[in-house]
CSV table of C-alpha atoms and ligand atoms in Angstrom, one decimal:
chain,number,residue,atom,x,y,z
E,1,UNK,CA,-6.2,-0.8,-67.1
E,2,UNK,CA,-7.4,-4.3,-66.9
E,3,UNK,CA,-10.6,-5.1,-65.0
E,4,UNK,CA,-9.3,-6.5,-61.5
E,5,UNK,CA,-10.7,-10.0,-61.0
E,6,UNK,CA,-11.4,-10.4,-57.6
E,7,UNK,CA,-14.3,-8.4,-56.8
E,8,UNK,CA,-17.0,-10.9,-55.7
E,9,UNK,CA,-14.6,-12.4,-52.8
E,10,UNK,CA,-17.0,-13.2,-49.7
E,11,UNK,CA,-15.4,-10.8,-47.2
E,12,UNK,CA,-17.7,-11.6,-44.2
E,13,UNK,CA,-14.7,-11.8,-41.4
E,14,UNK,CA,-11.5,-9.4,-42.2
E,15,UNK,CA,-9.0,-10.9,-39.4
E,16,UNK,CA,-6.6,-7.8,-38.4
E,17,UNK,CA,-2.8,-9.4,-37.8
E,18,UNK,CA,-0.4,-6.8,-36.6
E,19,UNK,CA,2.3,-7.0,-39.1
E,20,UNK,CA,5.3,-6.9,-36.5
E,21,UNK,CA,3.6,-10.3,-34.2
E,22,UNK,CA,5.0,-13.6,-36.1
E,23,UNK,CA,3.2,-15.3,-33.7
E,24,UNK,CA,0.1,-14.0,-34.2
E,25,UNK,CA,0.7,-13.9,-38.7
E,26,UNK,CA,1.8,-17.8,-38.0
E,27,UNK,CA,-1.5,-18.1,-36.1
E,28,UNK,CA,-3.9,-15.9,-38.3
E,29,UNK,CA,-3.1,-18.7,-40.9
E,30,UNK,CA,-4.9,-21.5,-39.7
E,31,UNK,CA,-8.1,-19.1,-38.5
E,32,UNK,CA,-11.4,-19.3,-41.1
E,33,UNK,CA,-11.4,-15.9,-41.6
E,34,UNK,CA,-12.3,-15.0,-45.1
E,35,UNK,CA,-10.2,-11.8,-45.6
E,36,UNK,CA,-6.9,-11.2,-43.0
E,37,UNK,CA,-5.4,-7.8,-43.6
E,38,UNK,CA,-1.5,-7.8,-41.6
E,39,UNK,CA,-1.4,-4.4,-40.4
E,40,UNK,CA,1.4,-1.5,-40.9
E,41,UNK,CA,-0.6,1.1,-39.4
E,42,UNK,CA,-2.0,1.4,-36.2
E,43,UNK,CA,-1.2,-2.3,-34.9
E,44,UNK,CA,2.7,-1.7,-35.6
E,45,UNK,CA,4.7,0.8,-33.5
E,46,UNK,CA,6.5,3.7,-35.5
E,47,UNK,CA,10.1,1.7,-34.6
E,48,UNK,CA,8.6,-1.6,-36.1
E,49,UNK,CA,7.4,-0.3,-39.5
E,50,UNK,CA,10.5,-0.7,-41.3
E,51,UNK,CA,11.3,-4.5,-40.3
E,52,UNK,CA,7.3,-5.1,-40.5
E,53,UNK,CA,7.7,-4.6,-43.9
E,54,UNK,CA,9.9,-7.1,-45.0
E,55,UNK,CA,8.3,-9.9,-41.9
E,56,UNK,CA,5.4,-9.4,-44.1
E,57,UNK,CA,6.6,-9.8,-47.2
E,58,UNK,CA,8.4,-12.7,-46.5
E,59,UNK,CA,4.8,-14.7,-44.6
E,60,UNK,CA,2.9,-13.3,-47.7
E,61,UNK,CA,5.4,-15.2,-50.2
E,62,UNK,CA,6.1,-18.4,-47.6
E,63,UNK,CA,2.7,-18.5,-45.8
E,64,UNK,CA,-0.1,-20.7,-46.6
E,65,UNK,CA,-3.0,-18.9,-46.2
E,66,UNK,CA,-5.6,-21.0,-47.7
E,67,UNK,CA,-7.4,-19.2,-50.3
E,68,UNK,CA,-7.8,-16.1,-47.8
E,69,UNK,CA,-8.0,-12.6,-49.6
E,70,UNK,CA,-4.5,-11.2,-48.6
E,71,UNK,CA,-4.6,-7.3,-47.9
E,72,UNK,CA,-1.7,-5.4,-46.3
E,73,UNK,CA,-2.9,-1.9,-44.4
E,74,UNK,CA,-0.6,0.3,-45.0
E,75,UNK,CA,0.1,4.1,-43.4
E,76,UNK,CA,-2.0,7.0,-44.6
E,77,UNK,CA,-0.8,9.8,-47.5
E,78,UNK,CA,-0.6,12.5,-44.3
E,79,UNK,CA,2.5,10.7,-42.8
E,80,UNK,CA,6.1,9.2,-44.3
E,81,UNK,CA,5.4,6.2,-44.3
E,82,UNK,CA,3.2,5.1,-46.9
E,83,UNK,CA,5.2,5.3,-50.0
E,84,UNK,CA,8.0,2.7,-49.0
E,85,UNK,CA,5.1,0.4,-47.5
E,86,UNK,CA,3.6,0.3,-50.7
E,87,UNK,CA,6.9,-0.2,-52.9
E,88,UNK,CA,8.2,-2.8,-50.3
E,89,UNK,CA,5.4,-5.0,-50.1
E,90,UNK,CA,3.8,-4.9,-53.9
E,91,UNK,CA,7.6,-5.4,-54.8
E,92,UNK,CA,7.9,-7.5,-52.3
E,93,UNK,CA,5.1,-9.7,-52.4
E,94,UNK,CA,2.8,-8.8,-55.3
E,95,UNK,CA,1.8,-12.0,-56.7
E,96,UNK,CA,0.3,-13.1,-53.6
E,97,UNK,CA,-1.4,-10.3,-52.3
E,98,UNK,CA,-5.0,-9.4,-53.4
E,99,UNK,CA,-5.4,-5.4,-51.6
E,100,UNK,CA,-3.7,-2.7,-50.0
E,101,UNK,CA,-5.8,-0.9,-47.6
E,102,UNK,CA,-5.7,2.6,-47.3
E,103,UNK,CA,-6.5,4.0,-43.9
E,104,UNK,CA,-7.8,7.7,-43.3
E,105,UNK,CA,-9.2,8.5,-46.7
E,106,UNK,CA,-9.6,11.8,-47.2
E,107,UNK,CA,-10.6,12.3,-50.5
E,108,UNK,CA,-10.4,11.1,-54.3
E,109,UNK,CA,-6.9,12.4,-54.8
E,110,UNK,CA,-5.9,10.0,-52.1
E,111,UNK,CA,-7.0,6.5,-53.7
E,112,UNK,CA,-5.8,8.0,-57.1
E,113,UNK,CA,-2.1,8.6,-55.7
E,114,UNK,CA,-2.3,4.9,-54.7
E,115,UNK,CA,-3.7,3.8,-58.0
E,116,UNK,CA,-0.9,5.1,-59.8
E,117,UNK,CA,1.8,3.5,-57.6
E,118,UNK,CA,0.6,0.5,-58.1
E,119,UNK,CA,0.2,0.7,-61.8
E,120,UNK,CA,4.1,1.9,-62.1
E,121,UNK,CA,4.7,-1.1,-59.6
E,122,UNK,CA,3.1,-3.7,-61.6
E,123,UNK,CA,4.9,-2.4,-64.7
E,124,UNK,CA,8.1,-2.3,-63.4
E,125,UNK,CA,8.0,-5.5,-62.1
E,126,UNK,CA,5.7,-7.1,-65.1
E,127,UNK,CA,2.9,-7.8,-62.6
E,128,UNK,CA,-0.2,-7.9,-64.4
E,129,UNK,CA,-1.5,-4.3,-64.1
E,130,UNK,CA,-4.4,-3.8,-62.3
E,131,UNK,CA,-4.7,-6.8,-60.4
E,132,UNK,CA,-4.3,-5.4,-57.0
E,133,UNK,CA,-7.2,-4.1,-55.7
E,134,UNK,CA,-8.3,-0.9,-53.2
E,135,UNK,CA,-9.7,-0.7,-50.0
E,136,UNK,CA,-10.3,2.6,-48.6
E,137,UNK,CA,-11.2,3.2,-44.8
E,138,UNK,CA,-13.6,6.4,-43.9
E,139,UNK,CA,-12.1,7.3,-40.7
E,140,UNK,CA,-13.0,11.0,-40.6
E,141,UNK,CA,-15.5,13.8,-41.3
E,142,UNK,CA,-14.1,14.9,-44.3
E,143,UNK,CA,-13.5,11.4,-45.4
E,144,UNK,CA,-17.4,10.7,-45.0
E,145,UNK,CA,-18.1,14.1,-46.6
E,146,UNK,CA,-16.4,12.9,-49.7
E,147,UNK,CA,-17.0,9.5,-49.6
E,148,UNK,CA,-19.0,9.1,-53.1
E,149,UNK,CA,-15.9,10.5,-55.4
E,150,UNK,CA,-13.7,8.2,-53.0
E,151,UNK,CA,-15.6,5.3,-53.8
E,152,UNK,CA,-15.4,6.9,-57.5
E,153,UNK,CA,-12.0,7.6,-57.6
E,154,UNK,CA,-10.5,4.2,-59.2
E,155,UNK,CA,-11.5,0.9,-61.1
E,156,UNK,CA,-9.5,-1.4,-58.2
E,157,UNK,CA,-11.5,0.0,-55.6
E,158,UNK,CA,-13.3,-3.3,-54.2
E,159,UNK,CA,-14.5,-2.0,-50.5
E,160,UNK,CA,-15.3,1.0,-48.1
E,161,UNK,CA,-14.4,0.5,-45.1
E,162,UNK,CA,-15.7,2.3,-41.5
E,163,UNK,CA,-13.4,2.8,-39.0
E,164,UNK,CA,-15.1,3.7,-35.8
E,165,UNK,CA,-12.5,4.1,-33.6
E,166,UNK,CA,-10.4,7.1,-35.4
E,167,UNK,CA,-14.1,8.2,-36.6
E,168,UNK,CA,-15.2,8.7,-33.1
E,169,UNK,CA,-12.4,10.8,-32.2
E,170,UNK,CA,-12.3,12.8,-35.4
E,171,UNK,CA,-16.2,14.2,-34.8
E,172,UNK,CA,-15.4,13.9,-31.1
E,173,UNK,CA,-17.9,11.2,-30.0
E,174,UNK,CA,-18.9,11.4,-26.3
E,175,UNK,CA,-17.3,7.9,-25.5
E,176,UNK,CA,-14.1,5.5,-25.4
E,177,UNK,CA,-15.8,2.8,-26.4
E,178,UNK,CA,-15.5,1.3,-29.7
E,179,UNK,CA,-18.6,0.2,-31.8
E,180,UNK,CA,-20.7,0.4,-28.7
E,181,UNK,CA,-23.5,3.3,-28.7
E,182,UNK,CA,-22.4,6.6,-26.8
E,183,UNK,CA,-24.1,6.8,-23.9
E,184,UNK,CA,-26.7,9.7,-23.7
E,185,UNK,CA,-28.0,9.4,-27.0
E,186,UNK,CA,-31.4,7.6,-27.3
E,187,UNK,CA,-30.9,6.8,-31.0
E,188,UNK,CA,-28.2,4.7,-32.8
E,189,UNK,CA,-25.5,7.0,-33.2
E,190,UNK,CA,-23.8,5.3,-36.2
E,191,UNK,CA,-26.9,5.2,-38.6
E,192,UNK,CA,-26.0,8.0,-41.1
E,193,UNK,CA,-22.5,7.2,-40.6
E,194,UNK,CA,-23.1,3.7,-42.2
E,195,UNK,CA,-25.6,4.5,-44.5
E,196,UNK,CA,-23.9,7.1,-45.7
E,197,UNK,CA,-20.8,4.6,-46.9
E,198,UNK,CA,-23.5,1.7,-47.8
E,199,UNK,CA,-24.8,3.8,-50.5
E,200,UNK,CA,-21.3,5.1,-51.8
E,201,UNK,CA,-20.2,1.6,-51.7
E,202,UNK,CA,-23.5,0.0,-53.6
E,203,UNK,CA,-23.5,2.9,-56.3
E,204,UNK,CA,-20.1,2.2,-57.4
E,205,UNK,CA,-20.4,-1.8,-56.8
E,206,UNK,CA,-18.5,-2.2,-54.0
E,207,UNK,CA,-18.4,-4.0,-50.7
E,208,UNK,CA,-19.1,-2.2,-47.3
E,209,UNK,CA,-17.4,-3.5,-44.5
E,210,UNK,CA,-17.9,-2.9,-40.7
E,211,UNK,CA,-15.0,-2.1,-38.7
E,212,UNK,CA,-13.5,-3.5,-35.3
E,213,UNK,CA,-15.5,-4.2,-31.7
E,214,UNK,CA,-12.4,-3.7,-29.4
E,215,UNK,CA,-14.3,-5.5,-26.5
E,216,UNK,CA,-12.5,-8.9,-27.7
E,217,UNK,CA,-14.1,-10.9,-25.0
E,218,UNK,CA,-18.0,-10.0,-25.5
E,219,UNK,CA,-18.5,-12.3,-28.1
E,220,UNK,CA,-22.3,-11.6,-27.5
E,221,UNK,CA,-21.8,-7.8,-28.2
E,222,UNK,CA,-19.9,-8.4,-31.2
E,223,UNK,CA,-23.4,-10.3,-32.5
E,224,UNK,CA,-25.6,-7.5,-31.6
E,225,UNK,CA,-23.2,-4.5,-33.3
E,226,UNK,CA,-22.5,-7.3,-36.3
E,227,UNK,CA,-25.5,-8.0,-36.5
E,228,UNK,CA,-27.2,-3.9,-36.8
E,229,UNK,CA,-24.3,-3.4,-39.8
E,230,UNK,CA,-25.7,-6.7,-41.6
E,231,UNK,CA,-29.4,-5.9,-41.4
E,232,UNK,CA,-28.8,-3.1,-43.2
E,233,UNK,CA,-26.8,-4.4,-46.0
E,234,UNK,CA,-23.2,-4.2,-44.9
E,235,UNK,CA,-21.1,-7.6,-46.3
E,236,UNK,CA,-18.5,-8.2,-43.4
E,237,UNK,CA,-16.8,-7.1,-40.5
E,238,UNK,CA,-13.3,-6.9,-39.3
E,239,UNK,CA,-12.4,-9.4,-36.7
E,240,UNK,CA,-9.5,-9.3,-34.0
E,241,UNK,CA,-10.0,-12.3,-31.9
E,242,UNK,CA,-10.5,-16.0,-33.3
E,243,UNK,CA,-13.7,-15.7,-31.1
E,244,UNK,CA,-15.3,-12.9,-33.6
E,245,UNK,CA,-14.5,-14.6,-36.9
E,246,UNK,CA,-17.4,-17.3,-36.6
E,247,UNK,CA,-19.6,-14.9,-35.2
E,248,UNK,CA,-18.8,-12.9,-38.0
E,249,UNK,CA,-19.0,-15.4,-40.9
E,250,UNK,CA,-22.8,-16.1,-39.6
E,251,UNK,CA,-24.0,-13.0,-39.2
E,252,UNK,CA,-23.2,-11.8,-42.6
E,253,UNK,CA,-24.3,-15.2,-44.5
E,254,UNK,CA,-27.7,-15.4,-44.9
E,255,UNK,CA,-29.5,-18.3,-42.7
E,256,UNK,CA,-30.8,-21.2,-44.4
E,257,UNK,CA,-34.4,-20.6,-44.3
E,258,UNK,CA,-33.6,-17.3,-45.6
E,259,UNK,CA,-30.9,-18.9,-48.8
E,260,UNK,CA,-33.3,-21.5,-49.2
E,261,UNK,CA,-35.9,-19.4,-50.1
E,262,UNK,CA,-34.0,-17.3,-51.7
E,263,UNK,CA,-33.1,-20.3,-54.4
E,264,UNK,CA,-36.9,-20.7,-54.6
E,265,UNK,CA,-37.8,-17.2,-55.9
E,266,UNK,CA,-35.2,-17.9,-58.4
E,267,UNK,CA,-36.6,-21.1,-59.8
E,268,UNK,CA,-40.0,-20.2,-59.7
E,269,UNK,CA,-39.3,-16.8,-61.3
E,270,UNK,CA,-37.5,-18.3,-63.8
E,271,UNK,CA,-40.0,-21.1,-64.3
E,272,UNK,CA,-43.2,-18.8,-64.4
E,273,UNK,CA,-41.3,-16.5,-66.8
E,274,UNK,CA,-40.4,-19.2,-69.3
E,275,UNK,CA,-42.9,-20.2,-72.0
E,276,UNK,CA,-43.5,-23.3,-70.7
E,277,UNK,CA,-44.6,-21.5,-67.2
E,278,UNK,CA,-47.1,-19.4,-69.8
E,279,UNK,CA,-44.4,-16.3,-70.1
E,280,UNK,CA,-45.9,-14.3,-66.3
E,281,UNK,CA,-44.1,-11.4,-64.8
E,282,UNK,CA,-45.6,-12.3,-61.2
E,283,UNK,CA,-46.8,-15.5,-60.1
E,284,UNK,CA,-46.8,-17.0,-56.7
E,285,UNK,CA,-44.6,-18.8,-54.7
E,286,UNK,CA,-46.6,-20.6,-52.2
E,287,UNK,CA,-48.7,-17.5,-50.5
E,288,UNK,CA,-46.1,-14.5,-51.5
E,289,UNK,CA,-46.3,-12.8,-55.0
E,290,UNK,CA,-43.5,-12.9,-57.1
E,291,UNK,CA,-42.1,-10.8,-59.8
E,292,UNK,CA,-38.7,-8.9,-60.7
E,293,UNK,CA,-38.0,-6.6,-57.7
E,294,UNK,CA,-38.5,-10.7,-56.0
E,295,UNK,CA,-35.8,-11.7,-58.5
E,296,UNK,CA,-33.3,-9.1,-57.9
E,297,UNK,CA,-33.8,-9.5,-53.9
E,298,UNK,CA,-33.3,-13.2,-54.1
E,299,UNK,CA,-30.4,-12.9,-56.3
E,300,UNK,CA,-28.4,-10.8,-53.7
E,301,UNK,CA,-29.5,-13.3,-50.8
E,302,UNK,CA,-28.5,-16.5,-53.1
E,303,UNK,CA,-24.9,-15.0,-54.1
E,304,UNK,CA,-24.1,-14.3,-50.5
E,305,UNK,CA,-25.3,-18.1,-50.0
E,306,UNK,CA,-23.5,-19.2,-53.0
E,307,UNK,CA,-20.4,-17.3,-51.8
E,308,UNK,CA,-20.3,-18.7,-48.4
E,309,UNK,CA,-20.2,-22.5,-49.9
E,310,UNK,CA,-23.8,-23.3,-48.3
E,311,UNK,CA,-25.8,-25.7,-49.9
E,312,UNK,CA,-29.5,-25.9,-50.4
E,313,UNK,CA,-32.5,-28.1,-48.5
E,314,UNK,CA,-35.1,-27.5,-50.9
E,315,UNK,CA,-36.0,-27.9,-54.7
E,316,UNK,CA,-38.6,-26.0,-56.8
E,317,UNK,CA,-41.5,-28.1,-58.1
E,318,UNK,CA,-43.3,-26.4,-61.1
E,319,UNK,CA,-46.8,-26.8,-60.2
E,320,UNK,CA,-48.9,-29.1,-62.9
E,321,UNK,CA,-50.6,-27.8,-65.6
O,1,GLV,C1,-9.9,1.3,-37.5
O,1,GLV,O1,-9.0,1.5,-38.1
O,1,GLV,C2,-10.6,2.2,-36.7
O,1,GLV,O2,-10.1,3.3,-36.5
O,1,GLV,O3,-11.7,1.9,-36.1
O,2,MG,MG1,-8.3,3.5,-37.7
């Protein structure tokens, strides 16, 4: 299989677009979200499926989505459905879609059974094979449980993906409200939960990616749980109201004290490293030591900043001799 090419994509806002609205995939369009993922699953009635297949096919091919990364959520392995969402829209639409996502993932098996559709797919229809990416959402206990062969299970994965609200109700979470803490519980109720997928998702490489805040209207709540995920490491969030997607795309870019600086390390490292900076493995930067572990931090910090098109404020000076 070839290597898929599209793994770096910033994926800070994912826009979820029910798949039967026109209106709202004509509208999705023109929003700066970085990812939008037009939704077969839970979004699209049971009687809506079969024409949301084709509506989406046909705004995938005839849309202008302006360098968006284009997923399509499909229906999970444990109903009917997912077989002919798959066929219809990689048939369909292949060329100009980046993902599926795969909702409800159990375990390894399940990404694998989607792998190889896609590869017979692409062959059939001499799309380059491989091209099309994975994104598998953890949406239950046993999904979580397995969740390091998951994000194992195939080279097109590109993200894990929580999904609180089917998580809360699969380990029977004492509340109805999505992404907000259960009341009653002194602690934050989701840390293991997105740990747990953070490191699946770094071992193998891959982006972790928060799900939806359902309370559309509490911009300001959507920062605080945004901005928990991000601290930690997480790379985006999915979005469902134009309000969320600029929330979203700051949160998860660094801030510009914070890219600046990380440029800094870079040059200086590189600089004091060089033999013309006399060859050091740590030096400082102003007051703060530097060395490799500095390097490696920065260099995450700068390719988010890279990523999200900012620009820097400051230049490295080597100091004189
Ligand atoms: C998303 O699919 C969720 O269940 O939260
Ligand atoms: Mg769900």
């Amino acid at each position: 299989m070839s290597t898929p090419v599209n793994r770096l994509r910033p994926r800070r806002s994912c826009l979820a677009v029910p798949g039967s609205n026109p209106r709202f995939l004509e509208k999705a369009q023109g929003l700066p979200a970085d990812q939008v993922f037009l939704d077969l699953e839970d979004a699209c009635a049971p009687l809506a499926k079969e024409g949301a297949r084709h509506t989406i096919v046909d705004v995938l091919n005839n849309g202008d989505w302006n360098g968006k990364t284009r997923v399509v959520r499909v229906n999970d392995w444990t109903t009917h459905w997912t077989y002919r969402d798959v066929v219809t829209v990689v048939e369909g639409a292949g060329p100009n879609l980046d993902c599926i996502m795969l909702p409800k993932v159990q375990d390894a098996t399940q990404v694998k059974a989607l792998d190889l559709l896609l590869t017979q797919i692409e062959k059939t229809m001499g799309f380059e094979v491989g091209r099309i990416g994975i994104e598998a959402q953890i949406e239950n206990a046993k999904g979580l449980v397995n969740v390091d062969e998951i994000a194992a299970a195939s080279d097109r994965l590109e993200t894990i993906i929580f999904g609180p609200a089917d998580f809360m109700a699969s380990i029977n979470m004492k509340s109805l409200v999505v992404g907000e803490q259960p009341p009653g519980y002194p602690a934050d109720a989701y840390h293991y939960i997105l740990m747990r997928i953070l490191m699946a998702a770094r071992q193998h490489d891959l982006q972790a990616i928060d799900g939806p805040y359902l309370q559309i209207k509490n911009v300001e709540g959507y920062r605080e749980v945004a901005g928990r995920s991000a601290a930690l490491g997480f790379d985006g969030k999915w979005v469902l109201h134009p309000g969320q997607v600029e929330a979203a795309n700051e949160i998860y870019s660094p801030s510009q004290d914070d890219y600046d600086h990380a440029e800094l390390i870079l040059d200086a490292y590189a600089f004091h490293t060089s033999e013309a900076g006399g060859r050091k493995g740590s030096a400082m930067l102003g007051d703060e030591m530097i060395d490799e572990a500095s390097r490696k931090m920065a260099l995450v910090v700068a390719g988010k900043g890279r990523a999200a098109g900012m620009t820097r404020t400051s230049k490295f000076e080597a100091p004189e001799a």
